[in-house]
Amino acid sequence: MQPKGRAIFHVDMNSFYASVEMAYDPTLRGKPLAICGNPAERKGIVVTSSYEARKKGVRTTMTLWEARRLCPELLVLRPNFERYRKASSEMFKILQEVTPVIQPVSIDEGYMDVTDYAHLGSSLEIAQTIQNRILKELDLPCSIGIAPNKFLAKMASDMKKPLGITILRKRDIPELLWPLPIEEMYGVGEKTAEKMRSLGIKTIGDLAHKDIYQLKRIFGINGERLANRANGLDDRPVDPEAVNSFKSIGSSQTLPQDTTDDKELDKLLRDLSRSVEKRMHRKEAIAKGIQLMIRYHDRKTITRSMKLQHFMESANEVFNHAQSLLQKHWNGEPIRLLGVSVFDVAEKKDVGKQLDLFTYEKEASKEGLYQAIDQLTAKFGKNPFQTLHSSASDSIRTSFQKDFLDDYKK
C-alpha cells in the first residue's frame, strides 16, 4: 500500500516589520518605507523595507544613506519590537487553530503539517482560509507554499509575493524549480553559489543532475543533501519541539561607523556579552564554547572560536573570552560588525556543575561574597548588586529573530 502523501505549508509573512507598521498606521500604505536600526545615523542598516521601497532598489542590510540615494522619498522608522512580537504571536495563534503540528522558524515564518486535516477542505482551501484570516484579522499579508515536504514548501512560498499561494508538486519540479538560478535555492549561500557556478552549476536543475560523488568530494555531506533537495527529496518532519532546541546562542551588531577604537569595540563586546547572558538565562542554559565574528570595513568576515574546560554562563566570562579572541585575531583594520555566540550549549537541569580544581577554587573564593549577597537579598528583597540592563537599544541585534521563540514555547 502506498504511503499517504504529506501536505506541508510554509507560511511566510510579507515584509513583516514594514507591514506591521502599515497596519498600525494606514497612512503609510503605498509609500516607500524602511525599518532601520538607527535612523539618526547615515550608516544605520535597513532591516526590512516595503515593496514600494524595494521597487526603487532598497534592500535589507543596505546602509541608510545608500537607500536614500536610491529612494529620496523613503520614509524611515525605528523598529518597534514589542509590536512585532505581538503581531507574530497573533499570527501563530491563527495557525494553531488549524493544526498543532507547527514549527516556527523565525518571528515571521513557520511550517505546518496539515496532512491529517482534509476534513477542513483541500490544501488550497485551507491555505486560502489562513491567508484571508491573517489579512482580515491582523491586516497583514502573507504568502503560503504548499508541497509534499518542507524544502519544496519553502521554495513555493517565495514564488508569489505578496499575498501569493503556490502549490509545488514533485511533478512540477522540472518546470517550476529547476530553471531557477542556483543562488535562489534555499540552503545555498553566496559563497556556495559562487563555487557551484565555477563548476558549471548555474541552475537548480544543474545541481539536480550533477554527479553526487563529485558534490560530496567538494561540499561534503551538504553537497549530497543539496542535490537531494534539488530533486525534491526531503523527509524532515514538521517538528513542534524544534522550537525548544538550540545549538548556539549569539548576538551581533553593526557599528554606527567603521572603527578601530579599542574602547568602542570593548563597549560593544560587553553589550553583546550581556545580550548572550540574558538569552542563556532565559533558556536556563550554559555553554562550553565561544565564537567571535569580525566583519571588516570591506565586508570580509572571519569567525574564530575556542572550547573551554568548564561551562560558563555570566556576561563577564563571555566578555573575557570574546575579548581574548578579538585581541588575538583582529588584524587592526576598521571593523564594521562584531558578533559573539556561545556553543556546546546545554540546559542547566541536564548538567551538574562540573567543577575541576580551577573552577572549584574560583567558586570557593566567592562563597563569602555569595553569602553576603544572599543576606542582603533576604533583607531588601532583591539582589542589590544585580546588573541593570537598558531595554532600549540604538541598534538591532540579530538575536531578536530567535528570542521570539522563547516566548512562543511558554
mmCIF file of C-alpha atoms in Angstrom:
data_model
loop_
_atom_site.group_PDB
_atom_site.id
_atom_site.type_symbol
_atom_site.label_atom_id
_atom_site.label_comp_id
_atom_site.label_asym_id
_atom_site.label_seq_id
_atom_site.Cartn_x
_atom_site.Cartn_y
_atom_site.Cartn_z
ATOM 1 C CA MET A 1 0.000 0.000 0.000
ATOM 2 C CA GLN A 2 1.334 3.456 -0.979
ATOM 3 C CA PRO A 3 2.069 5.734 1.979
ATOM 4 C CA LYS A 4 -0.161 8.751 2.294
ATOM 5 C CA GLY A 5 1.359 11.859 0.749
ATOM 6 C CA ARG A 6 2.125 14.732 3.085
ATOM 7 C CA ALA A 7 0.627 18.217 2.868
ATOM 8 C CA ILE A 8 3.143 20.741 4.204
ATOM 9 C CA PHE A 9 2.683 24.522 4.318
ATOM 10 C CA HIS A 10 5.323 27.190 4.660
ATOM 11 C CA VAL A 11 3.684 30.411 5.851
ATOM 12 C CA ASP A 12 5.833 33.476 5.235
ATOM 13 C CA MET A 13 4.734 36.949 6.290
ATOM 14 C CA ASN A 14 5.399 39.568 3.594
ATOM 15 C CA SER A 15 7.781 42.411 4.508
ATOM 16 C CA PHE A 16 6.756 41.734 8.085
ATOM 17 C CA TYR A 17 8.108 44.685 10.083
ATOM 18 C CA ALA A 18 7.039 47.214 7.457
ATOM 19 C CA SER A 19 3.611 45.557 7.101
ATOM 20 C CA VAL A 20 3.049 45.691 10.869
ATOM 21 C CA GLU A 21 3.843 49.411 10.853
ATOM 22 C CA MET A 22 1.383 49.941 7.984
ATOM 23 C CA ALA A 23 -1.308 48.032 9.840
ATOM 24 C CA TYR A 24 -0.676 50.261 12.861
ATOM 25 C CA ASP A 25 -0.605 53.447 10.759
ATOM 26 C CA PRO A 26 -2.593 53.062 7.491
ATOM 27 C CA THR A 27 -1.293 56.429 6.190
ATOM 28 C CA LEU A 28 1.970 54.603 5.453
ATOM 29 C CA ARG A 29 0.321 52.318 2.898
ATOM 30 C CA GLY A 30 1.538 52.597 -0.644
ATOM 31 C CA LYS A 31 4.618 54.575 0.402
ATOM 32 C CA PRO A 32 8.275 53.525 0.327
ATOM 33 C CA LEU A 33 9.064 52.586 3.928
ATOM 34 C CA ALA A 34 12.197 51.201 5.587
ATOM 35 C CA ILE A 35 12.726 49.948 9.125
ATOM 36 C CA CYS A 36 16.200 50.987 10.209
ATOM 37 C CA GLY A 37 18.179 50.240 13.359
ATOM 38 C CA ASN A 38 19.218 53.843 13.901
ATOM 39 C CA PRO A 39 17.573 56.353 11.544
ATOM 40 C CA ALA A 40 19.683 59.164 13.018
ATOM 41 C CA GLU A 41 22.867 57.581 11.656
ATOM 42 C CA ARG A 42 23.741 57.726 7.953
ATOM 43 C CA LYS A 43 25.230 54.257 8.284
ATOM 44 C CA GLY A 44 22.217 52.827 10.041
ATOM 45 C CA ILE A 45 21.293 49.470 8.494
ATOM 46 C CA VAL A 46 17.989 48.758 6.717
ATOM 47 C CA VAL A 47 16.341 45.807 8.478
ATOM 48 C CA THR A 48 13.432 45.468 6.070
ATOM 49 C CA SER A 49 11.510 47.601 3.612
ATOM 50 C CA SER A 50 8.111 47.789 1.960
ATOM 51 C CA TYR A 51 7.588 46.513 -1.565
ATOM 52 C CA GLU A 52 7.296 50.124 -2.771
ATOM 53 C CA ALA A 53 10.821 50.758 -1.457
ATOM 54 C CA ARG A 54 12.128 47.512 -2.926
ATOM 55 C CA LYS A 55 10.954 48.587 -6.373
ATOM 56 C CA LYS A 56 13.369 51.517 -6.039
ATOM 57 C CA GLY A 57 16.239 49.160 -5.202
ATOM 58 C CA VAL A 58 16.167 49.372 -1.389
ATOM 59 C CA ARG A 59 17.366 46.106 0.139
ATOM 60 C CA THR A 60 17.866 44.567 3.570
ATOM 61 C CA THR A 61 21.352 45.214 5.132
ATOM 62 C CA MET A 62 21.823 48.270 2.898
ATOM 63 C CA THR A 63 23.089 51.371 4.700
ATOM 64 C CA LEU A 64 20.545 54.137 5.144
ATOM 65 C CA TRP A 65 22.478 56.625 3.019
ATOM 66 C CA GLU A 66 22.560 54.122 0.139
ATOM 67 C CA ALA A 67 18.809 53.525 0.494
ATOM 68 C CA ARG A 68 18.053 57.263 0.484
ATOM 69 C CA ARG A 69 20.268 57.778 -2.545
ATOM 70 C CA LEU A 70 18.149 55.232 -4.439
ATOM 71 C CA CYS A 71 14.869 56.455 -2.978
ATOM 72 C CA PRO A 72 14.992 60.087 -1.777
ATOM 73 C CA GLU A 73 11.345 59.994 -0.651
ATOM 74 C CA LEU A 74 12.000 56.968 1.617
ATOM 75 C CA LEU A 75 10.200 57.035 4.964
ATOM 76 C CA VAL A 76 12.275 55.589 7.805
ATOM 77 C CA LEU A 77 11.075 54.218 11.141
ATOM 78 C CA ARG A 78 12.907 52.793 14.132
ATOM 79 C CA PRO A 79 11.832 49.171 14.871
ATOM 80 C CA ASN A 80 9.165 48.502 17.484
ATOM 81 C CA PHE A 81 10.000 45.016 18.707
ATOM 82 C CA GLU A 82 7.094 44.630 21.116
ATOM 83 C CA ARG A 83 4.688 45.457 18.303
ATOM 84 C CA TYR A 84 6.298 42.791 16.094
ATOM 85 C CA ARG A 85 6.256 40.215 18.888
ATOM 86 C CA LYS A 86 2.548 40.766 19.440
ATOM 87 C CA ALA A 87 1.739 40.508 15.729
ATOM 88 C CA SER A 88 3.802 37.318 15.452
ATOM 89 C CA SER A 89 2.046 35.797 18.451
ATOM 90 C CA GLU A 90 -1.375 36.543 16.965
ATOM 91 C CA MET A 91 -0.335 35.092 13.612
ATOM 92 C CA PHE A 92 0.822 31.815 15.177
ATOM 93 C CA LYS A 93 -2.413 31.612 17.184
ATOM 94 C CA ILE A 94 -4.341 31.572 13.907
ATOM 95 C CA LEU A 95 -2.126 28.764 12.597
ATOM 96 C CA GLN A 96 -2.627 26.788 15.811
ATOM 97 C CA GLU A 97 -6.386 26.857 15.291
ATOM 98 C CA VAL A 98 -5.812 24.756 12.171
ATOM 99 C CA THR A 99 -3.237 22.246 13.464
ATOM 100 C CA PRO A 100 -0.954 21.816 16.468
ATOM 101 C CA VAL A 101 1.765 20.483 14.145
ATOM 102 C CA ILE A 102 3.563 23.803 13.651
ATOM 103 C CA GLN A 103 7.287 24.545 13.557
ATOM 104 C CA PRO A 104 8.141 28.251 13.870
ATOM 105 C CA VAL A 105 11.491 29.069 12.305
ATOM 106 C CA SER A 106 11.565 32.818 12.896
ATOM 107 C CA ILE A 107 9.311 35.625 14.049
ATOM 108 C CA ASP A 108 7.552 35.811 10.684
ATOM 109 C CA GLU A 109 7.538 32.305 9.233
ATOM 110 C CA GLY A 110 6.759 28.718 10.093
ATOM 111 C CA TYR A 111 5.896 25.279 8.752
ATOM 112 C CA MET A 112 2.572 23.470 9.182
ATOM 113 C CA ASP A 113 1.668 19.831 8.566
ATOM 114 C CA VAL A 114 -2.000 19.649 7.507
ATOM 115 C CA THR A 115 -1.836 16.080 6.176
ATOM 116 C CA ASP A 116 -4.472 14.833 8.607
ATOM 117 C CA TYR A 117 -6.835 17.787 8.243
ATOM 118 C CA ALA A 118 -8.543 17.031 4.934
ATOM 119 C CA HIS A 119 -11.887 17.421 6.729
ATOM 120 C CA LEU A 120 -11.202 21.174 6.741
ATOM 121 C CA GLY A 121 -11.057 21.212 2.935
ATOM 122 C CA SER A 122 -8.426 20.825 0.261
ATOM 123 C CA SER A 123 -4.905 22.085 0.909
ATOM 124 C CA LEU A 124 -5.599 25.101 -1.279
ATOM 125 C CA GLU A 125 -8.836 25.886 0.572
ATOM 126 C CA ILE A 126 -7.102 25.631 3.974
ATOM 127 C CA ALA A 127 -4.303 27.921 2.768
ATOM 128 C CA GLN A 128 -6.794 30.464 1.423
ATOM 129 C CA THR A 129 -8.647 30.445 4.756
ATOM 130 C CA ILE A 130 -5.409 31.042 6.689
ATOM 131 C CA GLN A 131 -4.264 33.807 4.355
ATOM 132 C CA ASN A 132 -7.667 35.542 4.462
ATOM 133 C CA ARG A 133 -7.896 35.350 8.250
ATOM 134 C CA ILE A 134 -4.420 36.816 8.779
ATOM 135 C CA LEU A 135 -5.221 39.614 6.333
ATOM 136 C CA LYS A 136 -8.687 40.340 7.750
ATOM 137 C CA GLU A 137 -7.924 39.995 11.468
ATOM 138 C CA LEU A 138 -4.366 41.351 11.581
ATOM 139 C CA ASP A 139 -4.303 43.432 8.393
ATOM 140 C CA LEU A 140 -1.083 41.632 7.424
ATOM 141 C CA PRO A 141 -0.229 39.943 4.092
ATOM 142 C CA CYS A 142 1.418 36.533 3.866
ATOM 143 C CA SER A 143 2.447 34.061 1.189
ATOM 144 C CA ILE A 144 1.958 30.313 1.562
ATOM 145 C CA GLY A 145 3.804 27.483 -0.137
ATOM 146 C CA ILE A 146 2.069 24.091 -0.383
ATOM 147 C CA ALA A 147 4.144 20.991 -1.078
ATOM 148 C CA PRO A 148 4.802 17.385 -0.002
ATOM 149 C CA ASN A 149 7.848 18.422 2.075
ATOM 150 C CA LYS A 150 9.426 21.364 3.892
ATOM 151 C CA PHE A 151 12.021 22.292 1.291
ATOM 152 C CA LEU A 152 9.547 22.475 -1.574
ATOM 153 C CA ALA A 153 7.040 24.369 0.608
ATOM 154 C CA LYS A 154 9.733 26.924 1.462
ATOM 155 C CA MET A 155 10.671 27.376 -2.195
ATOM 156 C CA ALA A 156 6.999 27.642 -3.161
ATOM 157 C CA SER A 157 6.241 30.403 -0.654
ATOM 158 C CA ASP A 158 8.899 32.587 -2.324
ATOM 159 C CA MET A 159 7.423 32.217 -5.803
ATOM 160 C CA LYS A 160 4.496 34.624 -5.396
ATOM 161 C CA LYS A 161 4.803 37.680 -3.171
ATOM 162 C CA PRO A 162 2.969 39.457 -1.705
ATOM 163 C CA LEU A 163 -0.238 37.547 -0.926
ATOM 164 C CA GLY A 164 0.626 34.522 -3.017
ATOM 165 C CA ILE A 165 -0.313 30.864 -2.681
ATOM 166 C CA THR A 166 1.786 28.407 -4.685
ATOM 167 C CA ILE A 167 1.424 24.648 -4.959
ATOM 168 C CA LEU A 168 4.693 22.870 -5.820
ATOM 169 C CA ARG A 169 4.204 19.157 -6.507
ATOM 170 C CA LYS A 170 7.066 16.839 -7.340
ATOM 171 C CA ARG A 171 5.814 16.576 -10.905
ATOM 172 C CA ASP A 172 6.127 20.381 -11.169
ATOM 173 C CA ILE A 173 9.811 20.425 -10.220
ATOM 174 C CA PRO A 174 11.285 20.348 -13.770
ATOM 175 C CA GLU A 175 9.091 23.261 -14.872
ATOM 176 C CA LEU A 176 8.951 25.460 -11.743
ATOM 177 C CA LEU A 177 12.065 24.676 -9.671
ATOM 178 C CA TRP A 178 14.886 23.593 -11.951
ATOM 179 C CA PRO A 179 15.047 26.755 -14.122
ATOM 180 C CA LEU A 180 15.716 28.959 -11.048
ATOM 181 C CA PRO A 181 19.258 30.355 -10.556
ATOM 182 C CA ILE A 182 21.256 28.311 -8.060
ATOM 183 C CA GLU A 183 21.598 31.284 -5.672
ATOM 184 C CA GLU A 184 17.815 31.334 -5.234
ATOM 185 C CA MET A 185 17.821 27.829 -3.749
ATOM 186 C CA TYR A 186 17.127 27.715 -0.033
ATOM 187 C CA GLY A 187 20.228 26.458 1.758
ATOM 188 C CA VAL A 188 22.695 27.758 -0.840
ATOM 189 C CA GLY A 189 24.626 30.766 0.436
ATOM 190 C CA GLU A 190 26.600 33.301 -1.554
ATOM 191 C CA LYS A 191 29.943 31.504 -1.282
ATOM 192 C CA THR A 192 28.462 28.080 -2.060
ATOM 193 C CA ALA A 193 26.652 29.516 -5.087
ATOM 194 C CA GLU A 194 29.892 31.081 -6.301
ATOM 195 C CA LYS A 195 31.723 27.762 -6.015
ATOM 196 C CA MET A 196 28.882 25.900 -7.717
ATOM 197 C CA ARG A 197 28.890 28.342 -10.621
ATOM 198 C CA SER A 198 32.593 27.701 -11.067
ATOM 199 C CA LEU A 199 31.676 24.024 -11.507
ATOM 200 C CA GLY A 200 29.081 24.834 -14.144
ATOM 201 C CA ILE A 201 26.116 24.585 -11.765
ATOM 202 C CA LYS A 202 24.117 27.664 -12.735
ATOM 203 C CA THR A 203 20.562 26.493 -12.023
ATOM 204 C CA ILE A 204 18.844 24.252 -9.505
ATOM 205 C CA GLY A 205 18.319 21.809 -12.378
ATOM 206 C CA ASP A 206 22.072 21.688 -12.987
ATOM 207 C CA LEU A 207 22.555 20.737 -9.333
ATOM 208 C CA ALA A 208 19.829 18.080 -9.524
ATOM 209 C CA HIS A 209 21.685 16.341 -12.343
ATOM 210 C CA LYS A 210 25.235 16.764 -11.037
ATOM 211 C CA ASP A 211 27.253 13.705 -10.026
ATOM 212 C CA ILE A 212 26.669 13.024 -6.321
ATOM 213 C CA TYR A 213 30.196 11.762 -5.677
ATOM 214 C CA GLN A 214 31.738 14.914 -7.108
ATOM 215 C CA LEU A 215 29.417 17.065 -4.975
ATOM 216 C CA LYS A 216 30.308 15.123 -1.816
ATOM 217 C CA ARG A 217 34.002 15.401 -2.580
ATOM 218 C CA ILE A 218 33.780 19.194 -2.921
ATOM 219 C CA PHE A 219 30.999 20.150 -0.497
ATOM 220 C CA GLY A 220 30.962 17.189 1.878
ATOM 221 C CA ILE A 221 27.684 15.722 3.096
ATOM 222 C CA ASN A 222 25.990 19.047 2.403
ATOM 223 C CA GLY A 223 26.603 18.537 -1.322
ATOM 224 C CA GLU A 224 24.567 15.337 -1.312
ATOM 225 C CA ARG A 225 21.894 16.961 0.854
ATOM 226 C CA LEU A 226 21.501 19.900 -1.513
ATOM 227 C CA ALA A 227 21.350 17.600 -4.553
ATOM 228 C CA ASN A 228 18.556 15.631 -2.879
ATOM 229 C CA ARG A 229 16.686 18.856 -2.151
ATOM 230 C CA ALA A 230 17.089 19.926 -5.789
ATOM 231 C CA ASN A 231 15.411 16.652 -6.764
ATOM 232 C CA GLY A 232 12.557 17.335 -4.339
ATOM 233 C CA LEU A 233 13.684 14.875 -1.657
ATOM 234 C CA ASP A 234 13.255 15.985 1.950
ATOM 235 C CA ASP A 235 11.880 13.669 4.641
ATOM 236 C CA ARG A 236 12.304 16.056 7.595
ATOM 237 C CA PRO A 237 9.164 16.203 9.744
ATOM 238 C CA VAL A 238 7.454 19.383 10.836
ATOM 239 C CA ASP A 239 8.700 19.322 14.413
ATOM 240 C CA PRO A 240 6.888 21.445 17.029
ATOM 241 C CA GLU A 241 9.607 20.531 19.549
ATOM 242 C CA ALA A 242 12.334 22.111 17.398
ATOM 243 C CA VAL A 243 11.383 25.419 18.986
ATOM 244 C CA ASN A 244 12.837 24.134 22.250
ATOM 245 C CA SER A 245 16.178 23.040 20.816
ATOM 246 C CA PHE A 246 19.237 25.182 20.377
ATOM 247 C CA LYS A 247 22.826 24.532 19.388
ATOM 248 C CA SER A 248 24.214 28.011 19.890
ATOM 249 C CA ILE A 249 23.182 31.339 21.383
ATOM 250 C CA GLY A 250 24.524 34.547 19.953
ATOM 251 C CA SER A 251 24.129 38.212 19.192
ATOM 252 C CA SER A 252 25.752 40.553 16.685
ATOM 253 C CA GLN A 253 25.591 44.249 15.966
ATOM 254 C CA THR A 254 26.679 46.600 13.219
ATOM 255 C CA LEU A 255 28.567 49.657 14.432
ATOM 256 C CA PRO A 256 27.269 53.145 13.516
ATOM 257 C CA GLN A 257 30.537 53.614 11.613
ATOM 258 C CA ASP A 258 33.618 51.523 10.897
ATOM 259 C CA THR A 259 36.057 51.834 13.791
ATOM 260 C CA THR A 260 39.439 50.868 15.185
ATOM 261 C CA ASP A 261 38.712 52.403 18.593
ATOM 262 C CA ASP A 262 39.572 49.844 21.312
ATOM 263 C CA LYS A 263 37.204 51.408 23.825
ATOM 264 C CA GLU A 264 34.277 51.409 21.408
ATOM 265 C CA LEU A 265 34.926 47.777 20.460
ATOM 266 C CA ASP A 266 35.214 46.733 24.122
ATOM 267 C CA LYS A 267 31.950 48.509 24.913
ATOM 268 C CA LEU A 268 30.193 46.672 22.081
ATOM 269 C CA LEU A 269 31.674 43.350 23.207
ATOM 270 C CA ARG A 270 30.318 43.968 26.726
ATOM 271 C CA ASP A 271 26.859 44.801 25.351
ATOM 272 C CA LEU A 272 26.858 41.670 23.185
ATOM 273 C CA SER A 273 28.049 39.544 26.119
ATOM 274 C CA ARG A 274 25.190 40.860 28.277
ATOM 275 C CA SER A 275 22.752 40.037 25.491
ATOM 276 C CA VAL A 276 24.124 36.474 25.272
ATOM 277 C CA GLU A 277 23.969 36.130 29.071
ATOM 278 C CA LYS A 278 20.344 37.292 29.043
ATOM 279 C CA ARG A 279 19.383 34.759 26.379
ATOM 280 C CA MET A 280 21.252 31.968 28.185
ATOM 281 C CA HIS A 281 19.388 32.877 31.365
ATOM 282 C CA ARG A 282 16.040 32.796 29.555
ATOM 283 C CA LYS A 283 16.846 29.354 28.180
ATOM 284 C CA GLU A 284 18.329 28.194 31.518
ATOM 285 C CA ALA A 285 21.444 27.214 29.586
ATOM 286 C CA ILE A 286 25.208 27.108 29.993
ATOM 287 C CA ALA A 287 27.933 26.700 27.366
ATOM 288 C CA LYS A 288 31.473 25.398 26.905
ATOM 289 C CA GLY A 289 32.451 27.130 23.673
ATOM 290 C CA ILE A 290 32.626 30.703 22.406
ATOM 291 C CA GLN A 291 32.861 32.169 18.915
ATOM 292 C CA LEU A 292 33.701 35.686 17.758
ATOM 293 C CA MET A 293 32.689 37.039 14.358
ATOM 294 C CA ILE A 294 34.514 40.064 12.910
ATOM 295 C CA ARG A 295 33.277 41.835 9.778
ATOM 296 C CA TYR A 296 35.683 44.402 8.403
ATOM 297 C CA HIS A 297 35.005 47.652 6.523
ATOM 298 C CA ASP A 298 35.359 45.815 3.178
ATOM 299 C CA ARG A 299 32.768 43.184 4.285
ATOM 300 C CA LYS A 300 35.435 40.500 4.684
ATOM 301 C CA THR A 301 34.220 38.320 7.557
ATOM 302 C CA ILE A 302 36.127 35.933 9.805
ATOM 303 C CA THR A 303 34.994 33.728 12.693
ATOM 304 C CA ARG A 304 37.261 32.408 15.428
ATOM 305 C CA SER A 305 36.273 30.095 18.264
ATOM 306 C CA MET A 306 37.617 28.317 21.318
ATOM 307 C CA LYS A 307 36.423 25.482 23.539
ATOM 308 C CA LEU A 308 36.609 25.777 27.308
ATOM 309 C CA GLN A 309 37.345 23.284 30.048
ATOM 310 C CA HIS A 310 34.332 24.304 32.082
ATOM 311 C CA PHE A 311 30.859 25.705 31.486
ATOM 312 C CA MET A 312 30.216 29.447 31.522
ATOM 313 C CA GLU A 313 27.038 31.449 31.962
ATOM 314 C CA SER A 314 27.934 35.002 33.046
ATOM 315 C CA ALA A 315 28.399 38.068 30.855
ATOM 316 C CA ASN A 316 31.861 38.626 32.348
ATOM 317 C CA GLU A 317 33.024 35.158 31.333
ATOM 318 C CA VAL A 318 31.623 35.592 27.828
ATOM 319 C CA PHE A 319 33.231 39.041 27.522
ATOM 320 C CA ASN A 320 36.660 37.915 28.760
ATOM 321 C CA HIS A 321 36.864 35.066 26.260
ATOM 322 C CA ALA A 322 35.456 37.172 23.403
ATOM 323 C CA GLN A 323 37.937 39.949 24.164
ATOM 324 C CA SER A 324 40.769 37.424 24.157
ATOM 325 C CA LEU A 325 39.716 36.192 20.709
ATOM 326 C CA LEU A 326 39.500 39.780 19.425
ATOM 327 C CA GLN A 327 42.963 40.669 20.698
ATOM 328 C CA LYS A 328 44.424 37.541 19.167
ATOM 329 C CA HIS A 329 42.777 37.635 15.730
ATOM 330 C CA TRP A 330 41.979 41.273 14.881
ATOM 331 C CA ASN A 331 44.281 42.491 12.117
ATOM 332 C CA GLY A 332 43.882 46.163 13.078
ATOM 333 C CA GLU A 333 41.694 47.145 10.119
ATOM 334 C CA PRO A 334 38.437 49.107 10.701
ATOM 335 C CA ILE A 335 35.614 46.889 11.981
ATOM 336 C CA ARG A 336 32.011 47.213 10.789
ATOM 337 C CA LEU A 337 30.331 44.442 12.830
ATOM 338 C CA LEU A 338 31.061 42.200 15.811
ATOM 339 C CA GLY A 339 29.211 39.045 16.791
ATOM 340 C CA VAL A 340 29.526 36.918 19.918
ATOM 341 C CA SER A 341 27.987 33.478 20.298
ATOM 342 C CA VAL A 342 28.352 30.519 22.611
ATOM 343 C CA PHE A 343 28.149 26.888 21.517
ATOM 344 C CA ASP A 344 28.286 23.429 23.077
ATOM 345 C CA VAL A 345 25.158 24.615 24.836
ATOM 346 C CA ALA A 346 23.395 22.504 27.467
ATOM 347 C CA GLU A 347 20.451 23.028 29.748
ATOM 348 C CA LYS A 348 21.392 23.536 33.385
ATOM 349 C CA LYS A 349 18.972 20.889 34.567
ATOM 350 C CA ASP A 350 20.757 18.309 32.413
ATOM 351 C CA VAL A 351 24.282 19.205 33.503
ATOM 352 C CA GLY A 352 25.587 19.220 37.044
ATOM 353 C CA LYS A 353 28.209 21.834 37.801
ATOM 354 C CA GLN A 354 31.353 20.165 36.518
ATOM 355 C CA LEU A 355 33.980 21.544 38.854
ATOM 356 C CA ASP A 356 37.580 20.910 38.027
ATOM 357 C CA LEU A 357 40.189 22.084 40.548
ATOM 358 C CA PHE A 358 40.456 25.560 38.983
ATOM 359 C CA THR A 359 36.693 26.074 38.947
ATOM 360 C CA TYR A 360 36.352 24.759 42.476
ATOM 361 C CA GLU A 361 38.917 27.230 43.822
ATOM 362 C CA LYS A 362 37.291 30.054 41.851
ATOM 363 C CA GLU A 363 33.845 29.251 43.200
ATOM 364 C CA ALA A 364 35.091 28.705 46.737
ATOM 365 C CA SER A 365 36.797 32.097 46.760
ATOM 366 C CA LYS A 366 33.456 33.742 46.006
ATOM 367 C CA GLU A 367 31.479 31.868 48.641
ATOM 368 C CA GLY A 368 31.769 34.623 51.232
ATOM 369 C CA LEU A 369 30.569 37.178 48.685
ATOM 370 C CA TYR A 370 27.639 34.966 47.683
ATOM 371 C CA GLN A 371 26.580 34.602 51.334
ATOM 372 C CA ALA A 372 26.741 38.370 51.856
ATOM 373 C CA ILE A 373 24.631 38.994 48.767
ATOM 374 C CA ASP A 374 22.112 36.349 49.903
ATOM 375 C CA GLN A 375 21.816 38.096 53.274
ATOM 376 C CA LEU A 376 21.245 41.484 51.635
ATOM 377 C CA THR A 377 18.749 39.963 49.220
ATOM 378 C CA ALA A 378 16.832 38.431 52.125
ATOM 379 C CA LYS A 379 16.789 41.815 53.855
ATOM 380 C CA PHE A 380 15.905 44.035 50.889
ATOM 381 C CA GLY A 381 14.011 41.576 48.709
ATOM 382 C CA LYS A 382 16.204 41.906 45.622
ATOM 383 C CA ASN A 383 19.865 41.412 44.795
ATOM 384 C CA PRO A 384 21.169 44.985 45.254
ATOM 385 C CA PHE A 385 24.183 44.315 43.044
ATOM 386 C CA GLN A 386 22.293 42.871 40.105
ATOM 387 C CA THR A 387 23.345 44.453 36.821
ATOM 388 C CA LEU A 388 20.663 46.644 35.301
ATOM 389 C CA HIS A 389 20.239 46.435 31.555
ATOM 390 C CA SER A 390 18.502 49.093 29.490
ATOM 391 C CA SER A 391 15.606 47.805 27.426
ATOM 392 C CA ALA A 392 16.275 50.381 24.742
ATOM 393 C CA SER A 393 18.860 49.971 22.032
ATOM 394 C CA ASP A 394 20.071 52.209 19.254
ATOM 395 C CA SER A 395 20.911 49.260 17.039
ATOM 396 C CA ILE A 396 19.319 45.954 16.162
ATOM 397 C CA ARG A 397 20.901 42.739 17.310
ATOM 398 C CA THR A 398 20.339 39.623 15.262
ATOM 399 C CA SER A 399 19.219 37.623 18.299
ATOM 400 C CA PHE A 400 15.729 39.183 18.136
ATOM 401 C CA GLN A 401 14.663 36.765 15.400
ATOM 402 C CA LYS A 402 15.415 33.871 17.761
ATOM 403 C CA ASP A 403 14.347 35.455 21.018
ATOM 404 C CA PHE A 404 10.694 35.322 19.997
ATOM 405 C CA LEU A 405 10.930 31.512 20.151
ATOM 406 C CA ASP A 406 11.387 31.773 23.911
ATOM 407 C CA ASP A 407 8.012 33.467 24.164
ATOM 408 C CA TYR A 408 6.350 31.091 21.691
ATOM 409 C CA LYS A 409 7.120 27.993 23.766
ATOM 410 C CA LYS A 410 5.849 29.441 27.059
#
